[in-house]
mmCIF file of C-alpha atoms in Angstrom:
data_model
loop_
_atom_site.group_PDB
_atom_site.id
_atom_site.type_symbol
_atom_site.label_atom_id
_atom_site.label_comp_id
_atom_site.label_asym_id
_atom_site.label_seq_id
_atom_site.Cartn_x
_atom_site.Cartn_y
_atom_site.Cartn_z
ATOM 1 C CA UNK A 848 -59.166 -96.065 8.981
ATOM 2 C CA UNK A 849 -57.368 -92.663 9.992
ATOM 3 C CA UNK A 850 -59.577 -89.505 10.513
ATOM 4 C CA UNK A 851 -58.678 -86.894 9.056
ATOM 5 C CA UNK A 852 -59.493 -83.444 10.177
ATOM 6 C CA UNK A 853 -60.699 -81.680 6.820
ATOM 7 C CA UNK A 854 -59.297 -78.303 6.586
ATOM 8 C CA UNK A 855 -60.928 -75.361 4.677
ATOM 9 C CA UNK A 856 -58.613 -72.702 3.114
ATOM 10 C CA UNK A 857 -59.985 -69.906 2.150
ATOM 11 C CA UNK A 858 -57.720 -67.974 -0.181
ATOM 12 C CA UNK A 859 -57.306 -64.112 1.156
ATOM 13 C CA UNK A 860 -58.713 -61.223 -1.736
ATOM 14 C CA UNK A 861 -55.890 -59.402 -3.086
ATOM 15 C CA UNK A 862 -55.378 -55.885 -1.801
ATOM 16 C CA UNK A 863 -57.159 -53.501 -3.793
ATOM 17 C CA UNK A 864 -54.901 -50.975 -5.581
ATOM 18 C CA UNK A 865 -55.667 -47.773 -5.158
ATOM 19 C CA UNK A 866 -55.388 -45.168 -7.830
ATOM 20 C CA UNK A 867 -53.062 -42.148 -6.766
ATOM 21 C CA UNK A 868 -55.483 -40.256 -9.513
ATOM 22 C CA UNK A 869 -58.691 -41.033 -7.696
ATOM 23 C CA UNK A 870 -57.875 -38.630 -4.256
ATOM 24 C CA UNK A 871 -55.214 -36.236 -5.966
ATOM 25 C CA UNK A 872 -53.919 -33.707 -2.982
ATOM 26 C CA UNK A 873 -55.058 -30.913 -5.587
ATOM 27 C CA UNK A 874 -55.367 -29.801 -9.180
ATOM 28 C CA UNK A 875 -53.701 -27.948 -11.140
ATOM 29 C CA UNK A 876 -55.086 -26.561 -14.471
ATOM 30 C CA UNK A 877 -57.398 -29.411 -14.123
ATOM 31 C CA UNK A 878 -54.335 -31.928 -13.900
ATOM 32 C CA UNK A 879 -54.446 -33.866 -10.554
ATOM 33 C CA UNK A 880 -51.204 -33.615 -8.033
ATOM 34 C CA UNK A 881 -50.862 -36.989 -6.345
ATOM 35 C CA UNK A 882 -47.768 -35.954 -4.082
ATOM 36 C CA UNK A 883 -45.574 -32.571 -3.143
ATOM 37 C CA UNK A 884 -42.359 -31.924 -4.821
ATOM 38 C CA UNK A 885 -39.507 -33.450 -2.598
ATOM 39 C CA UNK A 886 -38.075 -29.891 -3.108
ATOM 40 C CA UNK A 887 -41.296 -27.923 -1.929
ATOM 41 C CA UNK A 888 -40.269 -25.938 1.263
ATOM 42 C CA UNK A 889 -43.151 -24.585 3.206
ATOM 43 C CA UNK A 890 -42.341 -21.550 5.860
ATOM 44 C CA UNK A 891 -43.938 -22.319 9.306
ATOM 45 C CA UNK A 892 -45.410 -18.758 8.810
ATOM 46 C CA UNK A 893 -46.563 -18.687 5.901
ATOM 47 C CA UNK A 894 -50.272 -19.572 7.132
ATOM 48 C CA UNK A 895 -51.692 -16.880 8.782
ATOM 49 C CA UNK A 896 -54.912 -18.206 10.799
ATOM 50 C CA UNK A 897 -57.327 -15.779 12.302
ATOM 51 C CA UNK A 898 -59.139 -17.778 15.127
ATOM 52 C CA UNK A 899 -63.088 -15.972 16.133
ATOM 53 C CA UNK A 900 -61.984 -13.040 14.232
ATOM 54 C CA UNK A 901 -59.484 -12.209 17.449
ATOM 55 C CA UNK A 902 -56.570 -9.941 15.536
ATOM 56 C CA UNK A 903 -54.357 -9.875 19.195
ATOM 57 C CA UNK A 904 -54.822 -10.397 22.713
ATOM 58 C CA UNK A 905 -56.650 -7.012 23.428
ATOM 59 C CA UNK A 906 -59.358 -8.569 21.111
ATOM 60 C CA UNK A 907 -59.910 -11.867 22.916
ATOM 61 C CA UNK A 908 -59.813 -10.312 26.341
ATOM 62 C CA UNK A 909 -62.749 -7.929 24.936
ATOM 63 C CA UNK A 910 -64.435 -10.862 23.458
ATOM 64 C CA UNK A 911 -64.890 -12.863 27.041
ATOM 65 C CA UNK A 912 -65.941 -9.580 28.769
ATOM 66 C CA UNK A 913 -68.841 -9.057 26.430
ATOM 67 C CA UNK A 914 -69.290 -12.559 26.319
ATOM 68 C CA UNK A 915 -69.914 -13.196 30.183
ATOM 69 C CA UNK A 916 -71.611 -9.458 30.756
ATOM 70 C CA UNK A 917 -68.338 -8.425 32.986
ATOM 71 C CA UNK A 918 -67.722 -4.830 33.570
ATOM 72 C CA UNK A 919 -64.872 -3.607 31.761
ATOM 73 C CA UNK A 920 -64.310 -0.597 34.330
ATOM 74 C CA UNK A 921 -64.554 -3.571 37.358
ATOM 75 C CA UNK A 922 -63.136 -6.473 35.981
ATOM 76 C CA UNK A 923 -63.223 -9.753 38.104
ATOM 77 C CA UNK A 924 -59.620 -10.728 37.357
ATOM 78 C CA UNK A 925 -60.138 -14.157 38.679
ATOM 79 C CA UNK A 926 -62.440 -15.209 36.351
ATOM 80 C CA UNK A 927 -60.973 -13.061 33.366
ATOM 81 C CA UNK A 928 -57.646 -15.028 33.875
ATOM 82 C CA UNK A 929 -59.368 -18.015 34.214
ATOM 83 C CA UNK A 930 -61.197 -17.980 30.692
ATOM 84 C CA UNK A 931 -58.241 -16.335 29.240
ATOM 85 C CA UNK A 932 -55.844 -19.013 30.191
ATOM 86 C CA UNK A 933 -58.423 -21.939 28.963
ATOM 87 C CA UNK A 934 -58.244 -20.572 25.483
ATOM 88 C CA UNK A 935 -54.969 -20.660 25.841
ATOM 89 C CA UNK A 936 -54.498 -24.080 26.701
ATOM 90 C CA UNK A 937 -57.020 -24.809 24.040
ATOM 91 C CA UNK A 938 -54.821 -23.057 21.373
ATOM 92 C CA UNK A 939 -51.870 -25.304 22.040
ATOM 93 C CA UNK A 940 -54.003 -28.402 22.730
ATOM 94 C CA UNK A 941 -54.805 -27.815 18.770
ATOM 95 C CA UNK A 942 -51.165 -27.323 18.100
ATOM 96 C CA UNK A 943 -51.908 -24.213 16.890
ATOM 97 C CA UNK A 944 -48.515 -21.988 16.960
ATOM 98 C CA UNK A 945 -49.272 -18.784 19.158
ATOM 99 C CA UNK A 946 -47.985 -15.318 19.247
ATOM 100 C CA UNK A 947 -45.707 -13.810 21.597
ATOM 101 C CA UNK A 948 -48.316 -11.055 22.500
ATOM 102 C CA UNK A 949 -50.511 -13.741 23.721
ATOM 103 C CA UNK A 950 -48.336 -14.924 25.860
ATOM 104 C CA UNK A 951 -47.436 -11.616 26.843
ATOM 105 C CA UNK A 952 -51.207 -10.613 27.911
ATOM 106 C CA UNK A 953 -51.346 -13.904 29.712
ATOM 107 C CA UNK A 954 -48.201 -12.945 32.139
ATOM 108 C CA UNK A 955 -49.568 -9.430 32.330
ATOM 109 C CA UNK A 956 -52.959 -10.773 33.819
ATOM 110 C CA UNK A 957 -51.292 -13.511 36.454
ATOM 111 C CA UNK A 958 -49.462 -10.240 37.301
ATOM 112 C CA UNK A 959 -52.646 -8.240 37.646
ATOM 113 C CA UNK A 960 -54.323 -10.687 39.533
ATOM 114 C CA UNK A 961 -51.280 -11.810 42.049
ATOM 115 C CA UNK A 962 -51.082 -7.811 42.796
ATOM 116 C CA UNK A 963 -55.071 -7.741 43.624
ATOM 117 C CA UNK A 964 -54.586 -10.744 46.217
ATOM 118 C CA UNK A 965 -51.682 -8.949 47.767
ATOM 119 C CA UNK A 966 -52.624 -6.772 50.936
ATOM 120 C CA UNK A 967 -53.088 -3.122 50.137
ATOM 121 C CA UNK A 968 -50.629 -0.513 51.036
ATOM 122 C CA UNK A 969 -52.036 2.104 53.487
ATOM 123 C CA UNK A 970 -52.011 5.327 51.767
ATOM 124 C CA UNK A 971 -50.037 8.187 52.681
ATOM 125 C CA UNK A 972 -51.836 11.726 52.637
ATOM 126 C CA UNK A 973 -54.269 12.466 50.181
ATOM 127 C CA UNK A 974 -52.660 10.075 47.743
ATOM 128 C CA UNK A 975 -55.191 7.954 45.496
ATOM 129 C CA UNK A 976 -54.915 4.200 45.931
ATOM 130 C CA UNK A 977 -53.881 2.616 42.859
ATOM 131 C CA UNK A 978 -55.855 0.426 40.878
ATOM 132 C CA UNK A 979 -53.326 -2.631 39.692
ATOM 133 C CA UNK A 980 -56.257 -2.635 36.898
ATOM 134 C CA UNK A 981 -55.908 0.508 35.900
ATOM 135 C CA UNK A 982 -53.501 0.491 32.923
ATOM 136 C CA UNK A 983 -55.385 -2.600 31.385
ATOM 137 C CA UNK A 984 -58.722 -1.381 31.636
ATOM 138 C CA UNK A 985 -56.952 2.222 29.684
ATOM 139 C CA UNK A 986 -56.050 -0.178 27.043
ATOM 140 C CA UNK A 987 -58.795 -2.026 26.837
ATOM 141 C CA UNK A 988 -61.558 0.825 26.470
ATOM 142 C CA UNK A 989 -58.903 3.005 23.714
ATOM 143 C CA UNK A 990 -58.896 -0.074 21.483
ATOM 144 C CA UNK A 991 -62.851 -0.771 21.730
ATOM 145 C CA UNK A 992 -62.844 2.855 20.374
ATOM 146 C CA UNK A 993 -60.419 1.995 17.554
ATOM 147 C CA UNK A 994 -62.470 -0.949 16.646
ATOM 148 C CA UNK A 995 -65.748 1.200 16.586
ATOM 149 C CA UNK A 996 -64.106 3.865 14.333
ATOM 150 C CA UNK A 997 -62.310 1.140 12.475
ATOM 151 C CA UNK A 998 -66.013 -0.940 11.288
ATOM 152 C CA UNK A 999 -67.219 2.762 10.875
ATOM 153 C CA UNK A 1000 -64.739 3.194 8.260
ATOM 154 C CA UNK A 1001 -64.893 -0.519 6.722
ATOM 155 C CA UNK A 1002 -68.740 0.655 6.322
ATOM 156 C CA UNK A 1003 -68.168 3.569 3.889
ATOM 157 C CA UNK A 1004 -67.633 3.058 -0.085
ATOM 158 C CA UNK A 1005 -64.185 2.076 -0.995
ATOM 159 C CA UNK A 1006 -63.191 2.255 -4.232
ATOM 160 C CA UNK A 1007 -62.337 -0.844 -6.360
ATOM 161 C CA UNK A 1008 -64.677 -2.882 -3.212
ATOM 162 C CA UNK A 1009 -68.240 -1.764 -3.474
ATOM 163 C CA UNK A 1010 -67.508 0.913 -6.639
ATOM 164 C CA UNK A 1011 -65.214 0.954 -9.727
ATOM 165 C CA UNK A 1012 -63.487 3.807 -11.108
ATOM 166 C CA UNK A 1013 -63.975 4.484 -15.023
ATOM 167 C CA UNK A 1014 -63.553 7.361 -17.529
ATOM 168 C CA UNK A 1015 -66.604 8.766 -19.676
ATOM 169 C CA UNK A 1016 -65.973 10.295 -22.958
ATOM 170 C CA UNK A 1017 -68.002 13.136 -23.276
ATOM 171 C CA UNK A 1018 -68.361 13.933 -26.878
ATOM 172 C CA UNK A 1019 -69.970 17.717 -26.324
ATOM 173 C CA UNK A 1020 -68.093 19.905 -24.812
ATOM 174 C CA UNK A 1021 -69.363 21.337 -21.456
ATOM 175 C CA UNK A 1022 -69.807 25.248 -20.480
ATOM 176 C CA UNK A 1023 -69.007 25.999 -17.196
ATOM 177 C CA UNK A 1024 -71.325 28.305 -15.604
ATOM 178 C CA UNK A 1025 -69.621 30.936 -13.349
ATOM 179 C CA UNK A 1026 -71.720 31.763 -10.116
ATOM 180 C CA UNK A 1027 -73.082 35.241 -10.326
ATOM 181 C CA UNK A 1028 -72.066 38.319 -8.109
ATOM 182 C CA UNK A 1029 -74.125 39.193 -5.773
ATOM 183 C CA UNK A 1030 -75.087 43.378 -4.952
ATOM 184 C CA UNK A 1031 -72.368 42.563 -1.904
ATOM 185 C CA UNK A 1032 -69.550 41.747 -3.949
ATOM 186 C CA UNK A 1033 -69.885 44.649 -5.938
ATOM 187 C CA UNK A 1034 -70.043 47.035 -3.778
ATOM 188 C CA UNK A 1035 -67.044 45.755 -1.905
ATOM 189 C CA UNK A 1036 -65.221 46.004 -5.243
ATOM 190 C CA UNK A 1037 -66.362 49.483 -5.521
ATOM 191 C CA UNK A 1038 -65.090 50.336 -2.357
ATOM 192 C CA UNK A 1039 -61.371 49.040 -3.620
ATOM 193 C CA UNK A 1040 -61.675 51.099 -5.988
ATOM 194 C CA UNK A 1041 -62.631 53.932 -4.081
ATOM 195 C CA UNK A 1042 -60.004 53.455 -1.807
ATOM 196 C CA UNK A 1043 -57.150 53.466 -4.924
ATOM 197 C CA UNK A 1044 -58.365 57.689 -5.224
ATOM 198 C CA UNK A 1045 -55.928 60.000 -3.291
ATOM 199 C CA UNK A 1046 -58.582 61.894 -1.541
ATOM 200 C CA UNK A 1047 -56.421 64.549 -0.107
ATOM 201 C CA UNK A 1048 -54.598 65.817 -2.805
ATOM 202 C CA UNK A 1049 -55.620 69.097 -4.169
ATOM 203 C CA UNK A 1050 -57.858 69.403 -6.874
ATOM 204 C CA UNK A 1051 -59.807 71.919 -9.013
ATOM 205 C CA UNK A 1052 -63.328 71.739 -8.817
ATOM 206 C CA UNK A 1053 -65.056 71.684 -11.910
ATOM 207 C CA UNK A 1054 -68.417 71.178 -14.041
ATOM 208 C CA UNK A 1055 -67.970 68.058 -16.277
ATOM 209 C CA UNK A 1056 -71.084 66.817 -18.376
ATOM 210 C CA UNK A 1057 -70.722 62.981 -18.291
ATOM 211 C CA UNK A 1058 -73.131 60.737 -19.979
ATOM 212 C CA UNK A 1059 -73.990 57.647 -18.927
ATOM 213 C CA UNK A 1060 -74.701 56.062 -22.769
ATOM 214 C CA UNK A 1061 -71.513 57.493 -23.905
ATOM 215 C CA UNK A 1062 -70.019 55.132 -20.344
ATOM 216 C CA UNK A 1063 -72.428 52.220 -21.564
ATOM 217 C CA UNK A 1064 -70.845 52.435 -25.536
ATOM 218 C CA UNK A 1065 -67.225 52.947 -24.507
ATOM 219 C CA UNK A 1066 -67.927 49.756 -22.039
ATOM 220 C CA UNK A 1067 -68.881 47.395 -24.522
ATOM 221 C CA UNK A 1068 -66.071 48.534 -27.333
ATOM 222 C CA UNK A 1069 -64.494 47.385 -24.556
ATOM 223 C CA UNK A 1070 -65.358 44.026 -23.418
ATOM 224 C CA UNK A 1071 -66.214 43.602 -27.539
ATOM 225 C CA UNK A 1072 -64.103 40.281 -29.030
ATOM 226 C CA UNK A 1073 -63.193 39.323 -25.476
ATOM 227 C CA UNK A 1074 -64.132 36.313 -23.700
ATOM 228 C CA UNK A 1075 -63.972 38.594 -20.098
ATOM 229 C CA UNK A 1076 -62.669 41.432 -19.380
ATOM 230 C CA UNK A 1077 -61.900 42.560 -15.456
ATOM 231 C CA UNK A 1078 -63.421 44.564 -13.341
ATOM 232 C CA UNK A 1079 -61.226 46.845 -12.460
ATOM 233 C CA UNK A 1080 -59.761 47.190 -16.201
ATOM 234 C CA UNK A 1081 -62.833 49.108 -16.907
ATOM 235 C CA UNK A 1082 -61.768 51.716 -14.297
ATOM 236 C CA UNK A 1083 -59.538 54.530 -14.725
ATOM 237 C CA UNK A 1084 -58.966 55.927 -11.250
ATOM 238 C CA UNK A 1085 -57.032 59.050 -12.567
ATOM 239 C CA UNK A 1086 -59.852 60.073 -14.235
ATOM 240 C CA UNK A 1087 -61.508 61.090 -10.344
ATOM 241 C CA UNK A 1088 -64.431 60.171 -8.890
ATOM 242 C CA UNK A 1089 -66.778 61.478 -11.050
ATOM 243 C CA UNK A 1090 -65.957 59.391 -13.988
ATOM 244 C CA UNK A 1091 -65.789 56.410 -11.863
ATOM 245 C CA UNK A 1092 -68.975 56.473 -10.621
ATOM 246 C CA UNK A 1093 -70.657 57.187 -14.477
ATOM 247 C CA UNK A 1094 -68.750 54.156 -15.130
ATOM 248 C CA UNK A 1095 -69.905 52.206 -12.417
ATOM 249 C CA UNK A 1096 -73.947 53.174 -13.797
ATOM 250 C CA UNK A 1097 -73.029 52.571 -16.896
ATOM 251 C CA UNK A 1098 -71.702 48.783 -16.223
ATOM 252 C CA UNK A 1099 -75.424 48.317 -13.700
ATOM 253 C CA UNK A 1100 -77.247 49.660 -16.838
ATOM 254 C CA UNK A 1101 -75.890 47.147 -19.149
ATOM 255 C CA UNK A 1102 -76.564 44.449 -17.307
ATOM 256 C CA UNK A 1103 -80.110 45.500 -16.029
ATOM 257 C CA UNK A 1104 -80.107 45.472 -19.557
ATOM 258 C CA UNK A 1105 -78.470 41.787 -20.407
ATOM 259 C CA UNK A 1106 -75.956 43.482 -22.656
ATOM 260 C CA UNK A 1107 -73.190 41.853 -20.745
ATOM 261 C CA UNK A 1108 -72.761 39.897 -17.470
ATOM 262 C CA UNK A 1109 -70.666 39.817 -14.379
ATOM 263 C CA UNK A 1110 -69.545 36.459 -12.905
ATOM 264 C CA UNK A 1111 -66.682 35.356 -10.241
ATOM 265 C CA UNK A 1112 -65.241 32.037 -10.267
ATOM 266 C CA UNK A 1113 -64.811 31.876 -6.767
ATOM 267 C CA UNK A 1114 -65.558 33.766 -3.060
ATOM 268 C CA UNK A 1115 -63.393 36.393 -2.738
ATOM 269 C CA UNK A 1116 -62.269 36.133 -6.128
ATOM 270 C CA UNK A 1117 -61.762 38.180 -9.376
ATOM 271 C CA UNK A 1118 -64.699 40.026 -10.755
ATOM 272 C CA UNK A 1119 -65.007 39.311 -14.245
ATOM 273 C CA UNK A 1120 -67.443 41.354 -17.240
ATOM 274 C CA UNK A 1121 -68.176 40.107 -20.887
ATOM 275 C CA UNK A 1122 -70.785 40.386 -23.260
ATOM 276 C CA UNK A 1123 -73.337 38.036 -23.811
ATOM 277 C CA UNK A 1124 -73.590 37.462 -27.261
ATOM 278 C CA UNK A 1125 -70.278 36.161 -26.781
ATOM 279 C CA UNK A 1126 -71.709 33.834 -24.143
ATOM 280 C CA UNK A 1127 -74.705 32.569 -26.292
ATOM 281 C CA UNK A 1128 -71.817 31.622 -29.261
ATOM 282 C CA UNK A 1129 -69.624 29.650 -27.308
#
């Protein structure tokens, strides 16, 4: 009788199929995108990536001084190279596409540091050695200050960030107060006045009864049916001196006595009169 060797197949489980549905690359509207367009082109710069908040070289270099408590005004190029270079290397170890300033920097500080290994010149005179440092430590300390004033700036309120702009309807209208005169602005506007009067032309010198009411009446037939009247339109300076300065107590009489009020929109501004019944109507 023949042996024979039993064999055991054991039949294989079918692949699993997948559904494209169950990992989509992304939705849409809810819809799920199982593969890109065969005519989606993608820019190789159209990513921007902003790696430890580093915005440029200057910014990185800054970052491993503070980092390893070097001295900005004495930097240890050596070792500033060093860790520069490494982050680098790490940038392209990551395929990560980096600019041409960085690359820039990085020849700037092999330069930097070749030049600080080189033997000194002697100096000539009174000449100042130079520092091979120098220009890169300017750099580095004017863009610290930029950053400082820059999250200075970031920290006030900016509109449509931390506040919204909106118009109110205001259904009553408002009254805007003028600020009052002070006893300084009218004297200084007596003084114009004063100084319109040809004082050295030839006059007759004579008795003149002048009333102050009669002033005070004339002064609000005046200013009567007028919003404001000017200062100075309540003036005549051909009538002399004499009547100007009757005037003049009249208008402090009237408003000692609130019959009308004297306002100026701004310093250095207009003098303005008007009655204040007219400002109690309004």
């Amino acid at each position: 009788m023949n042996d024979f060797q039993s064999l055991s197949i054991e039949e294989s489980p079918a692949p699993a199929v997948t559904n494209p549905a169950a990992n989509p690359i992304a939705r849409i509207h809810g819809e799920p995108v199982t593969e890109l367009p065969s005519d989606l082109y993608i820019p190789p710069d159209a990513l921007e990536v902003f790696l430890d908040t580093f915005q440029g070289p200057l910014d990185l270099l800054l970052y491993l001084i503070r980092k390893h408590n070097l001295d900005v005004l004495d930097i240890p190029m050596a070792e500033l190279t060093r860790q520069y270079l490494a982050y680098i290397e790490m940038m392209r170890a990551n395929k990560l596409e980096l600019a041409a300033e960085y690359l820039l920097m990085a020849a700037v500080l092999i330069e930097i540091k070749s030049r600080m290994l080189l033997p000194k010149p002697v100096a000539k005179g009174d000449e100042d050695e130079v520092d091979p440092r120098a220009e890169l430590v300017r750099r580095l300390l004017e863009y610290e200050q930029m950053k400082v004033a820059a999250q200075k700036l970031n920290k006030l309120p900016q509109a449509e960030r931390d506040f919204a702009l909106t118009n109110v309807w205001i259904e009553q209208k408002v009254i805007e107060r003028l600020p009052e005169v002070n006893a300084d602005d009218l004297r200084n506007a007596w003084l114009i006045l004063m100084a319109r009067l040809n004082v050295n032309r030839r006059h007759n010198i004579t008795r003149e009864e002048l009333s102050v009411r009669e002033h005070m009446t004339r002064i609000l037939r005046h200013v009567q049916g007028h919003h404001f009247v000017e200062f100075s339109d309540l003036f005549n300076a051909a009538a002399g001196a004499a009547e100007l300065v009757v005037t003049f107590l009249a208008l402090l009489e009237l408003v000692k006595e609130r019959q009308v009020e004297v306002s100026q929109p701004c310093a250095f501004g207009m003098i303005y009169v008007r009655p204040i019944s007219v400002l109690t109507t309004v």
